[in-house]
XYZ file of C-alpha atoms in Angstrom:
769
model
C -1.253 1.668 38.126
C -1.119 -1.804 36.565
C -4.398 -2.738 38.239
C -6.073 0.403 36.925
C -4.720 -0.214 33.425
C -5.893 -3.820 33.530
C -9.349 -2.708 34.637
C -9.551 -0.106 31.881
C -8.388 -2.610 29.273
C -10.885 -5.200 30.432
C -13.659 -2.603 30.412
C -12.720 -1.592 26.895
C -12.865 -5.203 25.739
C -16.281 -5.689 27.345
C -17.622 -2.488 25.784
C -16.216 -3.537 22.406
C -17.816 -6.971 22.616
C -21.122 -5.466 23.739
C -21.051 -2.967 20.886
C -20.288 -5.749 18.413
C -23.128 -7.892 19.677
C -25.491 -4.918 19.856
C -24.752 -3.730 16.317
C -24.887 -7.280 14.982
C -28.293 -7.800 16.591
C -29.613 -4.443 15.418
C -28.437 -5.179 11.857
C -30.214 -8.537 11.929
C -33.382 -6.886 13.209
C -33.305 -4.359 10.377
C -32.781 -7.108 7.812
C -35.821 -8.969 9.143
C -37.994 -5.937 8.351
C -36.718 -5.394 4.816
C -38.238 -6.492 1.531
C -36.110 -8.484 -0.901
C -35.760 -5.428 -3.146
C -34.526 -3.321 -0.228
C -31.992 -5.956 0.699
C -30.651 -6.231 -2.830
C -30.350 -2.448 -3.033
C -28.059 -2.469 -0.013
C -25.808 -4.905 -1.868
C -25.513 -2.492 -4.812
C -22.727 0.080 -5.007
C -22.692 2.651 -7.793
C -20.293 5.301 -9.024
C -21.170 8.922 -8.317
C -20.937 9.524 -12.073
C -24.310 7.754 -12.367
C -26.060 10.477 -10.330
C -24.321 13.696 -11.420
C -24.908 16.332 -14.078
C -23.010 19.340 -15.398
C -19.594 19.933 -16.887
C -16.315 19.205 -15.140
C -14.051 21.867 -16.638
C -11.961 23.370 -13.813
C -11.764 25.932 -12.484
C -15.364 26.672 -13.495
C -16.867 23.221 -12.930
C -20.665 23.044 -12.865
C -20.786 19.418 -11.720
C -23.485 18.650 -9.149
C -25.775 15.904 -7.926
C -28.723 15.203 -10.213
C -31.652 14.901 -7.806
C -33.796 12.833 -10.148
C -31.034 10.311 -10.844
C -30.247 10.151 -7.128
C -33.867 9.366 -6.250
C -34.094 6.791 -9.020
C -31.138 4.917 -7.532
C -31.743 5.365 -3.810
C -35.531 5.516 -3.498
C -36.686 3.265 -6.328
C -33.840 0.722 -6.319
C -32.747 1.178 -2.684
C -29.052 1.540 -3.568
C -27.085 1.540 -0.325
C -23.566 2.615 -1.299
C -21.929 5.157 -3.608
C -18.257 5.615 -4.428
C -15.616 7.512 -6.330
C -15.041 11.140 -7.233
C -16.571 12.576 -10.410
C -14.158 12.322 -13.317
C -11.659 10.920 -10.758
C -10.754 14.496 -9.785
C -10.520 15.689 -6.187
C -13.249 17.977 -4.853
C -13.128 20.410 -1.977
C -14.307 19.227 1.418
C -17.159 21.727 1.117
C -18.277 20.124 -2.165
C -18.229 16.694 -0.550
C -20.110 18.003 2.484
C -22.989 19.229 0.347
C -23.041 16.279 -2.070
C -23.052 13.509 0.536
C -25.482 15.449 2.743
C -27.927 15.528 -0.180
C -27.557 11.758 -0.624
C -28.138 11.133 3.070
C -31.146 13.439 3.110
C -32.821 11.384 0.391
C -31.849 8.039 1.902
C -32.977 8.874 5.426
C -36.167 10.854 4.740
C -37.555 9.466 1.490
C -37.059 5.712 1.910
C -39.103 3.328 4.054
C -36.208 1.891 6.050
C -34.292 5.175 6.401
C -30.915 3.486 6.017
C -27.987 5.865 5.412
C -25.721 5.702 2.382
C -22.251 4.227 2.878
C -19.958 6.477 0.827
C -16.477 5.255 -0.067
C -13.341 6.789 -1.594
C -9.865 5.536 -2.490
C -7.953 7.675 0.022
C -4.759 5.760 -0.615
C -1.945 7.906 0.783
C -3.791 10.767 2.354
C -7.189 12.109 1.388
C -6.709 11.427 -2.333
C -9.996 12.853 -3.518
C -10.201 15.826 -1.145
C -8.707 18.997 -2.579
C -6.485 21.125 -0.329
C -5.837 18.172 1.993
C -2.504 16.852 3.260
C -1.134 14.106 1.043
C 1.402 11.589 2.354
C 4.147 9.570 0.719
C 2.982 6.362 -0.980
C 2.680 3.208 1.162
C 5.896 1.739 -0.282
C 7.657 4.851 1.042
C 6.127 4.355 4.476
C 7.456 0.802 4.479
C 10.949 2.147 3.739
C 10.821 4.028 7.031
C 10.578 0.697 8.885
C 8.415 2.473 11.466
C 4.802 1.187 11.549
C 3.786 4.168 13.672
C 4.220 6.265 10.507
C 1.458 4.204 8.896
C -0.774 4.672 11.913
C -0.229 8.426 11.871
C -1.021 8.595 8.162
C -4.191 6.614 8.844
C -5.272 8.976 11.609
C -4.722 12.097 9.524
C -6.320 10.574 6.424
C -9.344 9.515 8.466
C -9.695 12.982 9.986
C -9.590 14.727 6.604
C -11.874 12.156 4.998
C -14.478 12.630 7.733
C -14.106 16.383 7.215
C -15.215 15.556 3.662
C -18.376 13.807 4.965
C -17.074 10.428 3.796
C -16.839 7.527 6.307
C -15.175 4.716 4.321
C -11.908 4.240 2.421
C -10.759 1.456 0.101
C -7.385 0.902 1.750
C -5.000 -0.424 3.159
C -3.558 -2.241 0.169
C -2.074 -5.423 1.631
C -1.000 -7.234 -1.518
C 2.450 -8.756 -1.253
C 4.811 -6.778 -3.491
C 6.622 -9.803 -4.891
C 6.990 -8.613 -8.460
C 8.684 -5.265 -9.162
C 7.147 -5.227 -12.635
C 3.656 -4.844 -11.159
C 2.023 -1.424 -11.509
C 0.622 -1.483 -7.961
C 3.936 -2.118 -6.230
C 3.901 1.371 -4.736
C 0.500 0.904 -3.084
C 1.646 -1.876 -0.772
C 4.363 -2.334 1.845
C 6.912 -4.310 -0.153
C 7.899 -7.928 -0.521
C 7.995 -9.120 3.093
C 4.917 -10.705 4.759
C 5.905 -9.586 8.266
C 6.389 -5.934 7.284
C 3.062 -6.062 5.440
C 1.375 -7.398 8.558
C 2.918 -4.802 10.872
C 2.168 -1.825 8.642
C -1.261 -3.144 7.628
C -2.372 -3.503 11.227
C -1.008 -0.072 12.144
C -2.735 1.625 9.204
C -6.008 -0.144 10.009
C -5.837 1.082 13.613
C -5.016 4.557 12.353
C -8.111 4.621 10.189
C -10.560 3.004 12.595
C -9.195 3.514 16.096
C -9.081 0.868 18.789
C -12.762 -0.100 18.746
C -13.953 -1.270 15.303
C -17.518 -1.610 16.643
C -17.731 2.081 17.503
C -15.799 4.108 14.931
C -15.937 7.725 16.074
C -16.401 10.891 14.028
C -12.620 11.327 13.562
C -12.193 7.838 12.113
C -13.317 5.911 9.048
C -13.984 2.303 8.142
C -11.030 0.638 6.425
C -11.082 -1.865 3.569
C -8.139 -4.239 3.255
C -7.452 -5.164 -0.351
C -7.112 -7.168 -2.573
C -7.776 -10.532 -0.954
C -5.492 -12.218 -1.939
C -2.555 -13.179 -4.179
C -3.192 -10.139 -6.374
C 0.443 -9.026 -6.406
C 1.903 -12.146 -8.020
C 0.657 -12.301 -11.628
C 2.767 -14.499 -13.897
C 3.084 -11.740 -16.493
C 3.804 -8.983 -13.988
C 0.847 -7.097 -15.471
C -2.216 -5.990 -13.552
C -5.299 -8.204 -13.380
C -3.708 -11.159 -15.134
C -3.553 -14.803 -14.006
C -1.454 -16.126 -11.146
C -0.635 -19.699 -10.197
C -0.177 -20.015 -6.450
C -0.356 -23.269 -4.440
C -2.625 -22.961 -1.414
C 0.178 -23.405 1.108
C 2.132 -20.611 -0.608
C -0.958 -18.393 -0.583
C -1.357 -18.945 3.156
C 2.354 -18.679 3.982
C 3.148 -15.413 2.245
C -0.013 -13.651 1.065
C -2.351 -14.194 4.023
C -0.366 -12.773 7.000
C -0.982 -9.082 6.234
C -4.711 -9.712 5.850
C -4.773 -11.771 9.032
C -3.125 -8.888 10.887
C -5.734 -6.460 9.544
C -8.541 -8.834 10.517
C -7.068 -9.138 14.008
C -6.969 -5.325 14.136
C -10.691 -5.264 13.361
C -10.729 -4.171 9.717
C -14.336 -3.443 8.758
C -14.301 -4.619 5.154
C -12.238 -6.490 2.599
C -12.037 -6.009 -1.166
C -11.352 -8.973 -3.420
C -8.512 -9.685 -5.838
C -9.430 -8.628 -9.378
C -7.305 -11.361 -10.870
C -7.333 -15.098 -11.358
C -5.585 -17.733 -9.249
C -5.092 -21.253 -10.568
C -7.543 -20.682 -13.429
C -10.350 -19.458 -11.172
C -11.323 -15.787 -10.820
C -11.081 -14.945 -7.129
C -14.457 -13.203 -7.245
C -16.017 -16.613 -7.843
C -13.803 -18.688 -5.561
C -15.851 -19.976 -2.616
C -12.824 -21.585 -1.012
C -10.869 -18.319 -0.863
C -13.805 -16.036 -0.045
C -15.625 -18.212 2.453
C -13.623 -21.240 3.554
C -10.320 -19.409 3.998
C -11.383 -15.823 4.669
C -14.310 -16.419 6.985
C -13.967 -19.918 8.393
C -10.184 -20.153 8.757
C -9.147 -16.515 9.202
C -12.196 -15.480 11.206
C -13.271 -12.418 9.207
C -16.737 -11.226 10.233
C -16.988 -7.993 8.284
C -18.240 -7.036 4.842
C -16.770 -8.268 1.530
C -16.937 -5.901 -1.453
C -16.048 -6.610 -5.059
C -13.606 -4.491 -7.006
C -14.690 -2.267 -9.886
C -17.037 -4.155 -12.228
C -15.389 -7.453 -11.347
C -18.563 -9.480 -11.006
C -19.516 -8.654 -14.577
C -15.985 -9.538 -15.679
C -16.587 -13.162 -14.754
C -18.608 -13.084 -17.978
C -17.149 -10.255 -20.074
C -13.443 -10.936 -19.431
C -12.981 -14.390 -17.945
C -15.783 -16.187 -19.815
C -16.298 -18.654 -16.985
C -20.053 -18.124 -17.295
C -22.317 -17.413 -20.237
C -24.187 -14.353 -18.924
C -24.130 -11.465 -16.441
C -26.872 -13.209 -14.485
C -24.720 -16.307 -13.993
C -21.783 -14.109 -13.002
C -23.867 -12.487 -10.267
C -24.945 -15.905 -9.013
C -21.388 -17.239 -8.857
C -19.987 -14.186 -7.076
C -22.729 -13.793 -4.479
C -22.729 -17.490 -3.670
C -18.944 -17.454 -3.374
C -19.153 -14.805 -0.682
C -19.360 -11.298 -2.170
C -21.620 -9.090 -0.020
C -21.575 -5.846 -2.018
C -21.093 -5.443 -5.757
C -19.093 -2.441 -6.973
C -21.294 -2.547 -10.056
C -20.575 0.447 -10.731
C -22.877 1.753 -13.515
C -25.788 -0.482 -14.476
C -27.401 -1.005 -11.089
C -30.805 -1.696 -12.599
C -29.405 -4.798 -14.275
C -27.744 -6.021 -11.067
C -30.808 -5.475 -8.891
C -33.163 -7.038 -11.402
C -31.053 -10.116 -12.077
C -30.224 -10.773 -8.426
C -33.925 -10.684 -7.565
C -34.586 -13.194 -10.324
C -31.859 -15.446 -8.937
C -33.393 -15.377 -5.464
C -36.906 -15.960 -6.805
C -35.593 -18.922 -8.792
C -33.764 -20.395 -5.793
C -30.311 -20.003 -7.372
C -29.241 -17.647 -4.562
C -30.707 -18.365 -1.135
C -32.436 -15.793 1.026
C -30.074 -16.817 3.815
C -27.090 -15.707 1.696
C -28.816 -12.392 0.967
C -29.590 -11.832 4.655
C -26.023 -12.654 5.633
C -24.611 -10.166 3.107
C -26.959 -7.349 4.089
C -26.301 -7.924 7.790
C -22.581 -7.454 7.116
C -23.308 -4.219 5.231
C -25.657 -2.752 7.821
C -23.285 -3.550 10.657
C -20.618 -1.286 9.139
C -23.162 1.529 8.937
C -24.032 0.937 12.578
C -20.380 0.701 13.633
C -19.862 4.095 11.972
C -22.884 5.540 13.833
C -24.312 6.703 10.503
C -27.909 6.185 11.612
C -27.407 8.735 14.400
C -24.840 10.973 12.659
C -25.085 10.539 8.893
C -23.084 13.682 8.114
C -19.817 15.254 9.234
C -18.718 18.728 8.143
C -15.386 20.441 7.575
C -16.223 23.271 9.978
C -15.913 20.760 12.821
C -12.405 19.682 11.766
C -10.138 22.661 12.486
C -6.906 20.669 12.016
C -7.695 20.026 8.335
C -4.420 20.439 6.373
C -2.800 21.984 9.425
C 0.911 22.672 9.765
C 1.071 19.650 12.080
C -0.376 17.433 9.348
C 2.060 18.793 6.768
C 4.956 18.233 9.179
C 3.832 14.633 9.692
C 3.977 14.035 5.929
C 7.455 15.594 5.731
C 8.640 13.482 8.668
C 7.609 10.245 6.943
C 9.536 11.198 3.800
C 12.601 12.166 5.827
C 12.389 8.868 7.710
C 12.084 6.798 4.521
C 14.355 8.245 1.836
C 17.126 5.702 1.372
C 20.792 6.304 0.650
C 21.932 3.402 -1.531
C 25.420 4.515 -2.538
C 27.840 7.139 -1.239
C 31.217 6.789 -2.919
C 34.023 8.567 -1.076
C 31.475 10.279 1.171
C 30.323 12.702 -1.536
C 27.181 13.185 0.552
C 26.343 15.304 2.457
C 26.871 17.723 -0.412
C 28.653 20.880 0.692
C 27.218 24.248 -0.237
C 28.949 26.578 -2.641
C 29.336 24.100 -5.481
C 28.041 24.653 -9.004
C 25.199 22.162 -9.388
C 23.637 20.957 -12.621
C 20.165 19.499 -12.154
C 18.948 17.307 -15.020
C 16.264 14.720 -15.659
C 12.476 14.753 -16.033
C 11.688 14.199 -12.359
C 13.321 17.425 -11.225
C 10.232 19.486 -12.002
C 7.498 16.837 -11.867
C 5.090 16.762 -8.933
C 3.542 13.691 -10.593
C 6.829 11.863 -10.173
C 7.017 12.758 -6.472
C 3.514 11.614 -5.642
C 2.479 8.866 -8.056
C -1.066 7.740 -8.709
C -3.983 8.320 -6.351
C -2.883 11.935 -5.848
C -5.903 14.201 -6.276
C -6.846 11.983 -9.229
C -6.692 8.317 -10.212
C -3.488 8.439 -12.291
C -2.053 11.454 -10.501
C -1.943 13.382 -13.763
C -4.075 16.241 -12.389
C -1.797 16.961 -9.433
C -0.555 20.303 -10.782
C -4.097 21.686 -10.450
C -3.830 21.241 -6.688
C -0.244 22.256 -5.916
C 0.077 25.502 -3.967
C 3.198 26.189 -1.939
C 4.715 22.704 -2.165
C 8.099 22.361 -3.859
C 9.293 20.159 -6.665
C 12.830 18.745 -6.475
C 14.425 21.610 -8.383
C 12.778 24.250 -6.215
C 13.857 22.501 -3.029
C 17.458 22.248 -4.259
C 17.478 25.935 -5.244
C 16.179 26.935 -1.814
C 18.768 24.800 -0.056
C 21.845 25.616 -2.161
C 20.966 29.009 -3.588
C 19.360 29.584 -6.951
C 22.534 31.224 -8.223
C 24.429 27.938 -7.705
C 21.919 25.727 -9.478
C 21.403 25.324 -13.218
C 18.548 23.233 -14.589
C 18.457 21.683 -18.046
C 16.015 18.790 -18.318
C 17.597 16.723 -21.073
C 14.504 14.532 -20.981
C 10.949 15.602 -20.089
C 7.470 14.094 -19.807
C 4.597 15.111 -22.032
C 1.659 16.604 -20.135
C -0.825 13.888 -20.987
C -2.800 11.186 -19.134
C -0.363 8.382 -20.017
C 2.742 8.042 -17.866
C 5.243 6.630 -20.399
C 5.644 9.683 -22.631
C 9.228 10.894 -22.588
C 10.943 13.081 -25.149
C 14.315 14.729 -25.573
C 14.266 18.243 -24.162
C 17.520 20.193 -24.685
C 19.223 16.815 -24.544
C 22.619 17.756 -25.961
C 22.625 21.011 -24.011
C 22.196 19.129 -20.721
C 25.092 16.824 -21.555
C 27.333 19.736 -22.490
C 26.417 21.644 -19.318
C 27.805 18.830 -17.175
C 31.326 19.878 -18.182
C 30.946 23.202 -16.353
C 29.333 21.798 -13.196
C 31.053 20.721 -9.994
C 28.426 18.037 -9.467
C 25.366 16.738 -11.333
C 22.089 15.883 -9.612
C 20.490 13.463 -12.047
C 16.802 13.143 -11.175
C 15.324 10.118 -12.888
C 12.628 7.494 -12.371
C 8.993 7.296 -13.333
C 6.019 9.470 -14.086
C 2.785 8.824 -12.158
C 0.479 5.884 -12.859
C -1.547 3.244 -11.081
C -3.360 -0.005 -11.834
C -3.628 -1.299 -15.406
C -2.428 1.887 -17.163
C 0.872 1.413 -15.332
C 1.676 -1.931 -16.992
C 5.106 -2.048 -18.609
C 7.029 -4.307 -20.966
C 10.566 -3.497 -19.818
C 11.660 -3.005 -16.203
C 14.798 -1.163 -17.252
C 14.678 2.577 -16.723
C 13.334 4.064 -19.948
C 15.787 4.354 -22.827
C 15.995 8.136 -23.002
C 16.705 8.494 -19.296
C 19.315 5.739 -19.478
C 20.996 7.409 -22.450
C 20.985 10.764 -20.661
C 22.605 9.186 -17.594
C 25.269 7.397 -19.601
C 26.271 10.473 -21.599
C 26.372 12.791 -18.595
C 28.504 10.250 -16.709
C 30.941 10.220 -19.638
C 31.754 13.866 -18.888
C 33.600 12.701 -15.800
C 31.941 14.917 -13.224
C 30.531 13.506 -9.952
C 26.985 12.276 -10.505
C 24.410 11.888 -7.745
C 21.496 9.825 -8.980
C 18.173 10.687 -7.320
C 15.380 8.231 -8.046
C 11.668 8.883 -7.591
C 9.717 5.844 -8.718
C 6.880 3.602 -7.675
C 8.809 0.413 -8.391
C 12.529 -0.349 -8.719
C 13.357 0.372 -12.347
C 16.609 -1.274 -13.403
C 19.664 0.980 -13.422
C 22.463 -1.574 -13.842
C 23.442 -0.178 -17.240
C 25.037 2.839 -15.539
C 24.693 2.580 -11.746
C 28.277 1.427 -11.144
C 29.598 4.678 -12.586
C 27.555 6.994 -10.376
C 29.006 8.487 -7.198
C 25.868 8.368 -5.074
C 22.357 6.961 -5.377
C 19.368 8.133 -3.360
C 16.009 6.360 -3.541
C 13.111 8.649 -2.657
C 10.377 6.197 -3.784
C 7.227 8.368 -4.010
C 7.956 10.815 -1.167
C 4.864 13.000 -1.471
C 4.209 16.714 -1.499
C 6.943 17.468 1.031
C 9.389 14.851 -0.186
C 11.467 17.366 -2.137
C 12.143 19.336 1.044
C 13.087 16.138 2.863
C 15.460 15.158 0.064
C 17.166 18.559 0.087
C 17.652 18.315 3.848
C 19.196 14.850 3.459
C 21.514 15.896 0.623
C 22.737 18.811 2.727
C 23.212 16.701 5.854
C 20.507 18.438 7.887
C 18.814 15.046 8.117
C 20.773 11.801 8.462
C 19.204 9.255 6.058
C 17.750 6.175 7.762
C 15.451 4.525 5.223
C 15.943 0.884 4.240
C 14.688 -0.921 1.154
C 11.366 -2.742 1.714
C 12.092 -4.850 -1.350
C 15.015 -6.425 -3.175
C 16.222 -3.980 -5.838
C 16.903 -6.221 -8.874
C 19.881 -5.760 -11.134
C 18.533 -7.484 -14.236
C 15.157 -8.379 -15.795
C 15.651 -12.038 -14.927
C 16.593 -11.538 -11.289
C 13.211 -10.814 -9.779
C 13.608 -13.041 -6.728
C 12.779 -11.878 -3.167
C 15.274 -12.217 -0.355
C 13.369 -15.214 1.116
C 13.958 -17.391 -1.917
C 14.832 -21.084 -1.860
C 18.374 -22.399 -1.592
C 18.241 -23.586 -5.205
C 18.299 -19.951 -6.351
C 21.924 -19.739 -5.134
C 24.066 -22.751 -5.966
C 27.784 -23.429 -5.851
C 29.185 -25.747 -8.472
C 29.895 -29.238 -7.101
C 30.432 -31.188 -10.300
C 33.520 -31.158 -12.510
C 31.633 -32.067 -15.666
C 28.597 -29.775 -15.415
C 28.270 -26.245 -14.105
C 25.121 -25.919 -11.996
C 26.111 -22.670 -10.339
C 23.180 -20.354 -9.661
C 23.191 -16.621 -9.014
C 20.908 -14.382 -6.961
C 21.534 -11.040 -8.615
C 20.423 -7.841 -6.976
C 21.412 -4.231 -7.341
C 20.753 -3.725 -3.619
C 19.494 -6.278 -1.086
C 16.286 -6.190 0.923
C 16.614 -4.108 4.081
C 19.624 -2.172 2.769
C 20.238 1.514 3.354
C 23.231 3.663 4.261
C 23.652 6.396 6.855
C 26.032 9.290 7.337
C 26.857 7.506 10.601
C 28.289 4.020 11.127
C 27.013 1.389 13.549
C 28.668 -1.456 15.390
C 26.839 -4.586 16.558
C 28.209 -6.644 19.443
C 27.296 -8.977 22.308
C 24.477 -10.793 20.507
C 22.669 -13.148 22.895
C 19.819 -15.664 22.868
C 17.849 -16.676 25.943
C 18.220 -20.409 25.267
C 20.153 -22.299 22.623
C 17.798 -25.307 22.930
C 14.168 -25.705 23.906
C 11.614 -28.523 23.748
C 8.923 -28.250 21.085
C 6.272 -25.854 22.396
C 4.716 -23.322 20.070
C 4.209 -20.898 22.959
C 7.802 -21.137 24.169
C 9.335 -17.659 24.364
C 12.635 -16.800 22.695
C 14.558 -13.616 23.472
C 17.327 -12.315 21.234
C 19.336 -9.197 22.031
C 22.253 -7.214 20.650
C 24.133 -4.044 21.562
C 24.266 -1.381 18.839
C 26.678 1.558 18.994
C 26.747 4.667 16.830
C 30.428 4.882 15.919
C 29.915 7.892 13.641
C 30.163 11.617 14.302
C 26.481 12.539 14.079
C 23.227 11.246 15.516
C 21.519 8.644 13.386
C 18.936 5.902 13.211
C 19.621 2.256 12.490
C 17.102 -0.442 11.606
C 18.154 -3.572 13.460
C 16.764 -6.632 11.668
C 16.238 -10.128 13.061
C 16.025 -13.014 10.591
C 15.617 -16.727 11.120
C 16.808 -19.595 8.953
C 15.260 -23.045 9.176
C 18.291 -25.126 8.265
C 16.371 -28.288 7.321
C 12.632 -28.879 7.010
C 10.108 -31.319 5.544
C 9.109 -28.565 3.118
C 12.025 -26.900 1.355
C 12.768 -23.888 3.582
C 13.506 -20.298 2.624
C 17.086 -19.141 3.028
C 15.841 -16.734 5.706
C 12.769 -14.846 6.906
C 12.424 -11.513 8.662
C 10.966 -12.063 12.144
C 11.392 -8.754 13.974
C 12.887 -5.295 13.444
C 13.383 -2.123 15.410
C 14.475 1.329 14.349
C 16.704 2.751 17.075
C 17.949 6.337 17.322
C 21.459 6.854 18.669
C 23.541 9.907 19.440
C 27.160 9.818 18.306
C 28.979 7.351 20.553
C 25.788 6.091 22.196
C 25.065 2.386 22.741
C 21.649 0.798 23.170
C 20.578 -2.792 23.680
C 17.916 -3.931 21.225
C 15.836 -6.863 22.443
C 13.481 -8.971 20.365
C 10.912 -11.332 21.858
C 9.213 -14.020 19.797
C 7.740 -17.500 20.169
C 8.428 -20.829 18.541
C 5.210 -20.308 16.595
C 6.981 -17.509 14.724
C 9.182 -20.213 13.198
C 6.202 -22.122 11.814
C 5.546 -22.702 8.124
C 2.490 -23.824 6.170
C 3.010 -27.434 5.119
C 1.695 -29.410 2.158
C -1.509 -30.101 4.110
C -2.014 -26.317 4.316
C -1.532 -26.323 8.096
C 0.885 -24.172 10.071
C 3.445 -26.335 11.779
C 6.572 -25.990 13.877
C 9.101 -28.755 13.366
C 11.925 -29.974 15.547
C 15.375 -29.243 14.217
C 18.147 -26.696 13.861
C 17.577 -23.002 13.273
C 19.758 -19.934 13.051
C 18.897 -16.417 14.140
C 20.671 -13.718 12.164
C 20.960 -10.111 13.318
C 21.835 -7.639 10.634
C 21.689 -4.211 9.032
C 20.108 -5.784 5.929
C 19.237 -9.245 4.665
C 22.746 -9.470 3.205
C 24.693 -7.632 5.914
C 24.482 -10.066 8.817
C 26.386 -8.945 11.919
C 25.762 -11.922 14.236
C 24.454 -15.489 14.040
C 22.947 -17.443 16.923
C 22.219 -21.164 16.844
C 18.858 -22.395 18.118
C 17.475 -25.918 18.333
C 13.930 -27.211 18.898
C 14.199 -30.645 20.530
């Protein structure tokens, strides 16, 4: 069996290498036959809004492809890629089938080179822009499950439904490090830890593309890891604003997730829209070429973000014209420009730059080869179209169950005073808060539209939180008074009092209050905020309902951890649902009732105050004990809940922690094995996330207090014991030094096994001699 497996694996590697070489060679051969204008056209990506006509007024939309505009772009200017959904509203798979087929027909029958269009969509947590498809919880919710296979499954289902839409490319996974909870794109990534980001990023990439990135089959799509890199650490906490990140820090924390995606064969990478160390990343040769290609080994295609080449001039003012912006970006390493509107300007100016010798033909050929190889890897030349009729599992019950399972695996119990949960049936329940009836709040942005504000157009049988609670506990036992509601507008931050006093008064007659608070949907720049505290009206509602003295269960649905320290200590239970998706309400109801034992863990540190936005892997100076009688230098690391934290209805005991060797000579490949026995000491089956951290006790570069190295989610019946074993190498203990090189140093280390970053059950000494 092992010999057969080895032979099959080796054969697969050979076939993959041959396909890579074959497609690379074929792409180069095509480039050699192309005119300069044809090459430049392949580097141009335009929005579908440029080539459509009609009115988008659902349900009677007359929007369709404008044949003349399409031919102007594709035949005359040789445009090679189109993106987005008209008016950022989802379309049916049948609409996409016809629209993309028309584009491919023009590209492959009316142009000299007959090169297919590469169509791309932001299918961020499911098939975002495909109506009637199965949506999943947001990526931050997936991370809370601590099961990378959930990301892979989401990728597989998203790819299947996207191909059913005749679209072969998605602009995800989002692999930005979620360091700053103020940031509007926190929910699109996998949290604050580099290792979790790497594990989930690789799994999602494999889910999208399959095992062979050089031969992506008809059930898979090309992935695009974004936003390379350092995008998630702006100084202001606001989207697309400057960051200051030393190179060794960039490589230590921000690069690992991208490296994992590259190692998994990710087809394309999108670039950070922001600025690092006073240089826009879209013009940074060192980041785009030296680091990304030469050091990290990326061989795929690099695409800009929306209009970001032009912004080198219009926003950042680092150049004096659009023409100079194009020169800087292309020479830095951008292969395809997401223009997205004025493609005539881009094509004309780039040709001038080549004719003038400001951009070399070699750089153009390199870029176009990268672009054509993706089209070849996707087999678009042979099969330019895929149709829904050939995808019978589209939005199947199995797909819907997979989305529910992720939510059930991720929802996190943060507080359970006196075991108030599971909540017994038969009680009189008051449901209050704006998120109780908001599908926007359950799903967030990138849900059938950019900001998620159009989601109600696409909801069919899915439940909001109130409906799920009524189904679980009986409508006769549940009373709903909002207290605070959201206005039905594009903007997310639009709360108003809605029967406010009536909701507070109703708490007196309830046995328990389910207070459903958090955020409305948003994404990107429109989601910027000035205050991380939960909005004032929701906070006031919580405080006044708590004053009534009845048990309060706080249910949060939010894309980032909004501060709740003004009232959290007085609640009886807190449940974090993150953005649990279309079936998240059902999962929550099952958890509240005890039909599901919660097992999610925080993928970020939940801060307590606006000035405590420090990740768990901070420096020792963030926590100081006073050592001087005259001056108080004590420092605090204040969190509401620590990274990796989450409660269960079961309890777990850790014992017999072991390490394979307490000392080893310096050898980066030396293997280290750490194990521990975990027992479910509770009365019901449950899952526990066993977490392995390491602490470098002393180093030439000031070390972090700890770093997550491995984790495993283990399922245990009541009374059952399992041994969890982690295997790693000395290289896992490396850090990036001041010379920007990864290094392992001799010295003392400590392995910590725990249920969270703060709840350490066992410590094991380790020394590199």
